[in-house]
GROMACS .gro file of C-alpha atoms in nm:
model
  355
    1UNK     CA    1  -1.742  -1.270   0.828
    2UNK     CA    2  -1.658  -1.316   1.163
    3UNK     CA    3  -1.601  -0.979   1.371
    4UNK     CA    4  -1.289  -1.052   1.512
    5UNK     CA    5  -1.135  -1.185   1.157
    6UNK     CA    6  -0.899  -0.923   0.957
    7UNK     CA    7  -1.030  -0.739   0.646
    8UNK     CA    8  -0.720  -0.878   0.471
    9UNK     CA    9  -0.503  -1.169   0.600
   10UNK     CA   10  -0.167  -1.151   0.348
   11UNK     CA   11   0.052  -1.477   0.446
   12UNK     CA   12   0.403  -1.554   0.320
   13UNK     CA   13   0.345  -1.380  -0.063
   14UNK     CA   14   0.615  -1.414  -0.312
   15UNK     CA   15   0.563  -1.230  -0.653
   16UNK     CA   16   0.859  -1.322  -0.901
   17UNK     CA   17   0.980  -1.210  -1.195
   18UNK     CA   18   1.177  -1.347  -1.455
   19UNK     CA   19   1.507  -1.206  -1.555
   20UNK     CA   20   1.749  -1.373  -1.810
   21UNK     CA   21   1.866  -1.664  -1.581
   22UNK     CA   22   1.768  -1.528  -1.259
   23UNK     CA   23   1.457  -1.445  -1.064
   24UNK     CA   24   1.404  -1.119  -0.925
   25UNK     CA   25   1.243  -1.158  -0.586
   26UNK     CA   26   1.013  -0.854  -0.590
   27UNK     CA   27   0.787  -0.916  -0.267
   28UNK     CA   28   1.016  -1.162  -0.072
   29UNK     CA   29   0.784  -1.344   0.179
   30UNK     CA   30   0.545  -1.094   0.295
   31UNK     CA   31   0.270  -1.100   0.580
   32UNK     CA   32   0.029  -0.900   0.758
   33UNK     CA   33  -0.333  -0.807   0.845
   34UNK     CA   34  -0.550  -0.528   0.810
   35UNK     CA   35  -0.880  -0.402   1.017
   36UNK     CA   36  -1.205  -0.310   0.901
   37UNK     CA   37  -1.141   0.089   0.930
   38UNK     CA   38  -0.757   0.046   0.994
   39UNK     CA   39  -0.468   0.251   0.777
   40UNK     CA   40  -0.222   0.087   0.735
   41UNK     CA   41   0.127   0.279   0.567
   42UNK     CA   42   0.364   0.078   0.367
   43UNK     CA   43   0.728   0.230   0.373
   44UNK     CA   44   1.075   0.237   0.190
   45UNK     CA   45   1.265   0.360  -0.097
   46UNK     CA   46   1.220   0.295  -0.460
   47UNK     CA   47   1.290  -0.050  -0.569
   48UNK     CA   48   1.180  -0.186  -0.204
   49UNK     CA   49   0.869  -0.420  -0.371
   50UNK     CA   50   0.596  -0.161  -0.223
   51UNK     CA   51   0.405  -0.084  -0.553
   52UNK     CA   52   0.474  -0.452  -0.626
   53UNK     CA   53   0.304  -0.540  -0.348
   54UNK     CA   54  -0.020  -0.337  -0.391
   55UNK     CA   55  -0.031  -0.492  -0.711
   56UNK     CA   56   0.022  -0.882  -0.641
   57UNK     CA   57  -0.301  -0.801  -0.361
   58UNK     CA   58  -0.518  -0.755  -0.669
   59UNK     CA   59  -0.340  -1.002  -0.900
   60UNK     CA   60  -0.222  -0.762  -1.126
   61UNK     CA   61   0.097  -0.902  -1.169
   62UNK     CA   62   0.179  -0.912  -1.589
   63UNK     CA   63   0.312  -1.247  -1.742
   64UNK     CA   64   0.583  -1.356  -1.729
   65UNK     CA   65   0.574  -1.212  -1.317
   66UNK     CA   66   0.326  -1.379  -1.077
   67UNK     CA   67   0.269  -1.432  -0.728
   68UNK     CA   68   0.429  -1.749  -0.679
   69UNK     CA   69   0.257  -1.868  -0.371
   70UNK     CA   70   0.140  -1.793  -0.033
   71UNK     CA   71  -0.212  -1.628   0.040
   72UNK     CA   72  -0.391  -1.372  -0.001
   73UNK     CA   73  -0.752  -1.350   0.206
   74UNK     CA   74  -1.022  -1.102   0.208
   75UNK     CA   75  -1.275  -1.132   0.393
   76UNK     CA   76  -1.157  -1.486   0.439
   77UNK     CA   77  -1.184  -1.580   0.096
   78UNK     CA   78  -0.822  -1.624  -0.105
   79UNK     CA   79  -0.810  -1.398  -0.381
   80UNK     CA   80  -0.511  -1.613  -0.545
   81UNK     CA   81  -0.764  -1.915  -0.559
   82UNK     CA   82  -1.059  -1.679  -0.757
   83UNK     CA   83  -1.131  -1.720  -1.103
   84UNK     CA   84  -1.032  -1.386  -1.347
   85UNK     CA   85  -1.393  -1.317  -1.376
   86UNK     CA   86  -1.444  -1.328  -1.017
   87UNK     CA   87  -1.131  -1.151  -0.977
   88UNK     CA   88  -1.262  -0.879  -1.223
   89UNK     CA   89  -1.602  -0.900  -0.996
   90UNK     CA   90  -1.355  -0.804  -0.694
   91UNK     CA   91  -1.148  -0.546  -0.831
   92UNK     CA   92  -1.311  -0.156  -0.818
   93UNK     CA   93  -1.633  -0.291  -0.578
   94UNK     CA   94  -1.457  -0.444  -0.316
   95UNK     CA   95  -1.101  -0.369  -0.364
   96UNK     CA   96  -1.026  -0.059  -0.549
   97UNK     CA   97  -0.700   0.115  -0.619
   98UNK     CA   98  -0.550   0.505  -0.654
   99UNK     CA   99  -0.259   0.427  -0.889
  100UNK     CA  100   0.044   0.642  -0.894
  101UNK     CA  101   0.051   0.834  -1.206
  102UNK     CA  102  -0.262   1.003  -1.311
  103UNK     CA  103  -0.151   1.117  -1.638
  104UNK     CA  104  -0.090   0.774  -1.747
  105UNK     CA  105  -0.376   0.638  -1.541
  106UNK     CA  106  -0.619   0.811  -1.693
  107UNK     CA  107  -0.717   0.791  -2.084
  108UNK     CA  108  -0.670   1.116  -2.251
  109UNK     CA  109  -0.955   1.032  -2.482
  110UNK     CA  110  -1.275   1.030  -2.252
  111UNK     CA  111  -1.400   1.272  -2.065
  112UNK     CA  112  -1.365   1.272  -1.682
  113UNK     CA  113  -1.706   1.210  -1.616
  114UNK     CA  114  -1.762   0.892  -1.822
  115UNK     CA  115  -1.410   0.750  -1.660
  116UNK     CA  116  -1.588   0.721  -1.355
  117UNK     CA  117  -1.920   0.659  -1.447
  118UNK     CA  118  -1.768   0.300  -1.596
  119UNK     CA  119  -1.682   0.141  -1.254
  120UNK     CA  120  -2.028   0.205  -1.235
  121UNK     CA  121  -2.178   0.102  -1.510
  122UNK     CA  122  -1.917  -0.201  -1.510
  123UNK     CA  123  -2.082  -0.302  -1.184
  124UNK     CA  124  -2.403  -0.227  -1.184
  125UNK     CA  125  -2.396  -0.045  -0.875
  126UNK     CA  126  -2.678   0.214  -1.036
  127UNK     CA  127  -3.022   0.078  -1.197
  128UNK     CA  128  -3.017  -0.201  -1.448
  129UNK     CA  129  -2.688  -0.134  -1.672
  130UNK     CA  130  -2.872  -0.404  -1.893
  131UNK     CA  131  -3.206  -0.229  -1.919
  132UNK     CA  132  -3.292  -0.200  -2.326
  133UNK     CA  133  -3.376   0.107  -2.494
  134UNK     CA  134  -3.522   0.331  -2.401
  135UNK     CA  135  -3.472   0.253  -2.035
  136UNK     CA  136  -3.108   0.313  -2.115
  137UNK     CA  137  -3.130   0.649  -2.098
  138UNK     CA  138  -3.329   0.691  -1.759
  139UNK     CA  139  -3.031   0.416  -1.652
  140UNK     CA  140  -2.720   0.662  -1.784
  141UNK     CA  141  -2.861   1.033  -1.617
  142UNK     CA  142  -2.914   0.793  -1.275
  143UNK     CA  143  -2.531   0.704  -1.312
  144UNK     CA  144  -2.455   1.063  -1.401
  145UNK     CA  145  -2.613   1.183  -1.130
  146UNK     CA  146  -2.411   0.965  -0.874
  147UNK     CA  147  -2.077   1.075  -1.071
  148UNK     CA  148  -2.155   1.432  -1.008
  149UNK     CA  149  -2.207   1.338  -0.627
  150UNK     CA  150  -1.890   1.182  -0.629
  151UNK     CA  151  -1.732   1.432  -0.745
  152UNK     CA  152  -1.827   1.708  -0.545
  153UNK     CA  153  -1.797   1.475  -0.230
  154UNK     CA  154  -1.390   1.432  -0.312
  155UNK     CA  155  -1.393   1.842  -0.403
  156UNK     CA  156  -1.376   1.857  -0.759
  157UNK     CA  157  -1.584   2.240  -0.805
  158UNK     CA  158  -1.850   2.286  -1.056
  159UNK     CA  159  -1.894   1.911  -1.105
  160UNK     CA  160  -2.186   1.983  -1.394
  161UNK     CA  161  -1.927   2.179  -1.565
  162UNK     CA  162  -1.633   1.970  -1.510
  163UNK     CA  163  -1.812   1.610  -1.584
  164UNK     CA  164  -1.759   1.703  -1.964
  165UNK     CA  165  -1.378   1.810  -1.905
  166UNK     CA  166  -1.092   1.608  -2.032
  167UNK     CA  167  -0.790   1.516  -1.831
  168UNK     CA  168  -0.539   1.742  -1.979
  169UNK     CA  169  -0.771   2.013  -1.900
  170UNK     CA  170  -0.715   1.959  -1.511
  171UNK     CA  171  -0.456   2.039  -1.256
  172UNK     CA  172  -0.259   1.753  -1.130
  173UNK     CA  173  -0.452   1.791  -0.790
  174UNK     CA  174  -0.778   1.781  -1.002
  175UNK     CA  175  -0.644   1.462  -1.159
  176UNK     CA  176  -0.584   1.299  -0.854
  177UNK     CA  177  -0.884   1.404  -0.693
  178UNK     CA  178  -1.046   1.215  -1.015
  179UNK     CA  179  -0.839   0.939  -0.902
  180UNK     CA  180  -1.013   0.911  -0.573
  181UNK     CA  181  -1.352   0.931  -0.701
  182UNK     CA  182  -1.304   0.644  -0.970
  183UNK     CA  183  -1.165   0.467  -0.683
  184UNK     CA  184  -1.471   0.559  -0.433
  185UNK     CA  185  -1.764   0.519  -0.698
  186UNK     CA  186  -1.851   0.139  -0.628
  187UNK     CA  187  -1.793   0.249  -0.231
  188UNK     CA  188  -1.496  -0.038  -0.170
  189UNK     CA  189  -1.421  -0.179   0.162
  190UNK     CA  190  -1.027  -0.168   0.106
  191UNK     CA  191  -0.867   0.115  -0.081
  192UNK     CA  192  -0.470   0.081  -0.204
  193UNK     CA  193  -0.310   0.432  -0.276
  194UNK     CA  194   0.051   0.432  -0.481
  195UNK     CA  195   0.181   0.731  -0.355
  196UNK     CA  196  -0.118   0.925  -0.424
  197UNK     CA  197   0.059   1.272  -0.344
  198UNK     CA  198   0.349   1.204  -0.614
  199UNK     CA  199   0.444   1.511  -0.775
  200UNK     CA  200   0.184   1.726  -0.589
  201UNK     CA  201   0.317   2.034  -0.386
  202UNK     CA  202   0.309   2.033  -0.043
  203UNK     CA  203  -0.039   2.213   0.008
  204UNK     CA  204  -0.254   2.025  -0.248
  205UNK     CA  205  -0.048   1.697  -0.079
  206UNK     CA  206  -0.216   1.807   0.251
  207UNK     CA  207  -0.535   1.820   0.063
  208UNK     CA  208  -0.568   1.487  -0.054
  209UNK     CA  209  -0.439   1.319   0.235
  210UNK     CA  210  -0.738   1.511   0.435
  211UNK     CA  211  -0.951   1.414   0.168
  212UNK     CA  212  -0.854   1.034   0.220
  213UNK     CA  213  -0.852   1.060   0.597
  214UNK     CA  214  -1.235   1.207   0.591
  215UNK     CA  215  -1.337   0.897   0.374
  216UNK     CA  216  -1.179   0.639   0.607
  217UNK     CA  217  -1.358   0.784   0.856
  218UNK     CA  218  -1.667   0.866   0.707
  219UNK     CA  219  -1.693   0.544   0.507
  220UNK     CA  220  -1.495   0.294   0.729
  221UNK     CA  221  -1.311   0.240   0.441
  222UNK     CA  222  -0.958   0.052   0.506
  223UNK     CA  223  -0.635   0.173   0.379
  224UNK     CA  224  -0.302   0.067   0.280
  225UNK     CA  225  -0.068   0.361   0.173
  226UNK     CA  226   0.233   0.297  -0.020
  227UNK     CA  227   0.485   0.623   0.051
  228UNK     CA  228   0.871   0.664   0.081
  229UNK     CA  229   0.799   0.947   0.313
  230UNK     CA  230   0.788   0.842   0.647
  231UNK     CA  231   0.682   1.141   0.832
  232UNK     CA  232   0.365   1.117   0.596
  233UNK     CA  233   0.275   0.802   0.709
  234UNK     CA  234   0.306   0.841   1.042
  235UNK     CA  235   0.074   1.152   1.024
  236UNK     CA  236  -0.195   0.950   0.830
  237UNK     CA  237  -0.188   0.582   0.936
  238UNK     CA  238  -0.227   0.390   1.224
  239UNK     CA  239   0.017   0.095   1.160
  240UNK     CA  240   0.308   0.118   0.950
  241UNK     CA  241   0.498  -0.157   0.766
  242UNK     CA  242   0.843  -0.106   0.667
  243UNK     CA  243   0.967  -0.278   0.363
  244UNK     CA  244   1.356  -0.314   0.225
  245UNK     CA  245   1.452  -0.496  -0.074
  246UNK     CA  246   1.099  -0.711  -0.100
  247UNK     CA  247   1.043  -0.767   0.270
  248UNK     CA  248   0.887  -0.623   0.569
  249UNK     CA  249   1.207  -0.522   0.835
  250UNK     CA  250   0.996  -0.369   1.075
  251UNK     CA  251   0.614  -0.333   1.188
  252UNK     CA  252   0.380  -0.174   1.474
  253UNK     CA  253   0.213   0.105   1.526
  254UNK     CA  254   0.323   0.437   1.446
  255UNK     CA  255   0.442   0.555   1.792
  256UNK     CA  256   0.637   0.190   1.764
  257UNK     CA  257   0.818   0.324   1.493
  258UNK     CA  258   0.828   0.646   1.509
  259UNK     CA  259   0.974   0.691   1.883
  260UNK     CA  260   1.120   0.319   1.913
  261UNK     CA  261   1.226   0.216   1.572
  262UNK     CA  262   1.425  -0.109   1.619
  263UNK     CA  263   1.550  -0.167   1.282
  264UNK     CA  264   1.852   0.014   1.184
  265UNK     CA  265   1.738   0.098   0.820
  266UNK     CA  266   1.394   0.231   1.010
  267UNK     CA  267   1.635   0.480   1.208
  268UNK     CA  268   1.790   0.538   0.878
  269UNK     CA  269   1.495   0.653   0.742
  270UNK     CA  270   1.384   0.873   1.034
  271UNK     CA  271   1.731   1.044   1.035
  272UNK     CA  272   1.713   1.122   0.663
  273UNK     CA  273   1.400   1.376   0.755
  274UNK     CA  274   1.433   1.750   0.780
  275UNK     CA  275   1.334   1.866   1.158
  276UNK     CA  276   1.118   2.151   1.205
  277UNK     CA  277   1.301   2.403   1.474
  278UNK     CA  278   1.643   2.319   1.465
  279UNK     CA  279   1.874   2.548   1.325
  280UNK     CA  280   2.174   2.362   1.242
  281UNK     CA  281   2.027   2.009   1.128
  282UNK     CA  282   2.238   1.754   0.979
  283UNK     CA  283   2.070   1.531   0.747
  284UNK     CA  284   2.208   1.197   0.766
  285UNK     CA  285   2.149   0.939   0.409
  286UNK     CA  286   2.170   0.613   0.443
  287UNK     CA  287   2.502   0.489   0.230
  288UNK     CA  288   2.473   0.235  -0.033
  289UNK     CA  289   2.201   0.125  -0.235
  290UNK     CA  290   1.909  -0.101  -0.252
  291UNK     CA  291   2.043  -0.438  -0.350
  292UNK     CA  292   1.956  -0.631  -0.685
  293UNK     CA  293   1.650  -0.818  -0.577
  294UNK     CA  294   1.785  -1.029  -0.800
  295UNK     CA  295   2.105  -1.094  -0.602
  296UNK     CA  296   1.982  -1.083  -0.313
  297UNK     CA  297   2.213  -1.227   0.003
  298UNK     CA  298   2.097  -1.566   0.218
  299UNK     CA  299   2.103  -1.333   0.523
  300UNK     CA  300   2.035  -1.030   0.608
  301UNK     CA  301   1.988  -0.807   0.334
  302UNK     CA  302   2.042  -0.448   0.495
  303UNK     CA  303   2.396  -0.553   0.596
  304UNK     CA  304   2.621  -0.350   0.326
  305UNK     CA  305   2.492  -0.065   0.413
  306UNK     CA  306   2.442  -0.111   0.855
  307UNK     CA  307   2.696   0.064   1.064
  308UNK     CA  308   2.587  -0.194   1.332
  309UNK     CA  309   2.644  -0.515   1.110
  310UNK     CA  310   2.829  -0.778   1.278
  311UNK     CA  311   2.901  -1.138   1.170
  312UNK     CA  312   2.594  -1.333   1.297
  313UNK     CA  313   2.465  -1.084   1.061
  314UNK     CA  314   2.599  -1.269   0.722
  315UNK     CA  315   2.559  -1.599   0.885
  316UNK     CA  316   2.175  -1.686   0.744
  317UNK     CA  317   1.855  -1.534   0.712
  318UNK     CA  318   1.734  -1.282   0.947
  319UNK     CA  319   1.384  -1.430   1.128
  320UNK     CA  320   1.110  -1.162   1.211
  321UNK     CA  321   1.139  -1.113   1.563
  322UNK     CA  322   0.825  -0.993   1.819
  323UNK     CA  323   1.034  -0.776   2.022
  324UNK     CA  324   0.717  -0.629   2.192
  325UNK     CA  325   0.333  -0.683   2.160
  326UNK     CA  326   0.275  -0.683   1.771
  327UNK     CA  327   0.624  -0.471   1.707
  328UNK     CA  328   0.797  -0.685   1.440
  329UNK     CA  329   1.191  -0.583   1.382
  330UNK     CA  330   1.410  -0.821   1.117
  331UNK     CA  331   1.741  -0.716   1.327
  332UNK     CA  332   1.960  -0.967   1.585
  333UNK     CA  333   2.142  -0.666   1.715
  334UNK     CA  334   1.841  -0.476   1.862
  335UNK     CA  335   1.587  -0.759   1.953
  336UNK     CA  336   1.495  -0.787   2.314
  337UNK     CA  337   1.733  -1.073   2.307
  338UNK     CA  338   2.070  -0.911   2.302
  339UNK     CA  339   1.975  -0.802   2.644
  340UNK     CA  340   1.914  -1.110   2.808
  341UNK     CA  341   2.306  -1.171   2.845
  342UNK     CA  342   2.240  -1.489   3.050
  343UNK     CA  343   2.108  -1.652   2.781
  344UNK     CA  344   2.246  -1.869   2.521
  345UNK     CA  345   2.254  -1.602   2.215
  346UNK     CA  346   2.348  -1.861   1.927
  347UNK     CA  347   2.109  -2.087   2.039
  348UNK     CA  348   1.833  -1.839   2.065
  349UNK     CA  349   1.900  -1.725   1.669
  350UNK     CA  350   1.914  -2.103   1.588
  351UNK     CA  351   1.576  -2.146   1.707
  352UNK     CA  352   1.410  -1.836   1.595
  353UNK     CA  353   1.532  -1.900   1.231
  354UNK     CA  354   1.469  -2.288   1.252
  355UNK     CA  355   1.049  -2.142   1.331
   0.00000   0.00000   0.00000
């Protein structure tokens, strides 16, 4: 792979699902690239398409859903063009992902040590996993012996002791942590997290997003973080991709959108976060809800709930406008355009949406 060619290279995906006599558009035309090295945060509220999204990346999409077009390249090959045993060949070696639930992630009825000895095992990233008997043996303490490094390199203690545990006999940050090191056993180049700090308090949260900041830069391991916490991701990534109602409304780096934010459901966002140091802080929500993705308006799709909506708003869809050097905004009102007054403005939006 060429050096200057993204890790990933997502183009126009659109992963569908079926409902009665409608489609619900989960993940609405989505684009963007990703670095060897790079972390890059996906944002939003529940219902946006973000988990979606991780998912259609490693075709994981259940019948009747799919990913209904549009590419998907890693390491410039398209994953939507694999077979399912190449894809299978992909997933936890190249590509692996930190789901969102642990309890329900990982089977109650194995122990914690053989979960993630199987990604080995499954791979063949230890030995000969085909080796007969009784090579199997010498095969199964060298994979053991790599688990128990994993562990203790994502900071589960007394990995001898604990290889033998069973989920239910670990602490949510434990399970997590377990998590990680299924995820980091075949040593991927991309790792997806689901909101990998879900129902974690706020200290063991800071632990696991150290823990996953030491790999990327130990490993060079690339990350995409799926979060609805915004000042999370713009401690932890270097990019961050906003997403409402199955499509990215706003995109650069995290100074972009943290001190410039362009979109008005963006701002939203940032306003809706407790600040450290002042006193009498008003916490302003963003009215409304997330629209029906399956109802979703042929224009812009923020506009119910924007106190800056106007009627070029409702007129058609909203193009993805560069309003500086790689900062993407889906907005008319606060594109650089507005303040070019000597220019044509409804000829300008004609253009950009006719691109």
């Amino acid at each position: 792979m060429n050096s200057n060619t993204p890790l990933l290279e997502v183009n126009k995906i659109n992963s569908v699902f079926p409902s009665g006599d409608k489609i619900v558009r989960a993940v609405n035309d989505v684009s963007f690239t990703l670095n060897e090295g790079e972390i890059l945060g996906i944002v939003g509220e529940s219902g946006c398409g973000k988990s979606t999204m991780l998912l259609s990346l490693l075709r994981l999409i259940r019948y009747p859903g799919k990913v209904e077009s549009g590419e998907i390249r890693f390491r410039g090959d398209d994953l939507l063009q694999m077979s399912n045993s190449q894809m299978r060949a992909m997933r936890g070696k190249e590509i692996a992902m930190i789901f969102q639930d642990p309890l329900s992630t990982l089977n109650p009825a194995f122990t914690v040590g053989e979960q993630i000895r199987e990604s080995l095992r499954l791979h063949n990233i230890v030995g000969n996993s085909n080796a007969p008997w009784p090579f199997d043996r010498v095969q199964r303490e060298q994979e053991k012996q790599r688990v128990l490094q994993i562990m203790e390199e994502v900071g589960i203690p007394s990995p001898m002791d604990r290889y033998a545990s069973y989920p239910h006999q670990f602490s949510g940050g434990m399970q997590q942590r377990t998590l990680i090191a299924i995820a980091l056993a075949c040593n991927p180049k991309l790792l997806l997290a689901d909101e990998p700090t879900t129902a974690l308090d706020v200290t063991i949260q800071a632990q696991i997003m150290n823990l996953m900041k030491q790999i990327n830069q130990e490993r060079g391991t690339a990350i995409i973080l799926v979060t609805h916490d915004l000042g999370l991701a713009a401690e932890f990534c270097d990019r961050i991709a906003v997403m409402y109602a199955g499509r990215i409304v706003e995109q650069g780096t995290v100074d972009e959108i943290v001190e410039t934010p362009r979109h008005p459901y963006t701002q939203g966002l940032l306003n809706c976060r407790p600040r450290i140091g002042e006193r009498q802080q008003t916490i302003r929500p963003i009215d409304g809800n997330v629209p029906s993705l399956a109802n979703l308006p042929n224009s812009c799709a923020f506009a119910s709930r924007c106190s800056f909506v106007k009627d070029v708003c409702n007129e058609g869809p909203i193009p993805l406008f560069e309003t500086e050097h790689g900062h993407l905004n889906r907005c008319l009102l606060t594109s650089d355009y507005k303040r070019l007054p000597e220019w044509d403005w409804d000829s300008i939006v004609e253009q950009e949406r006719a691109q």
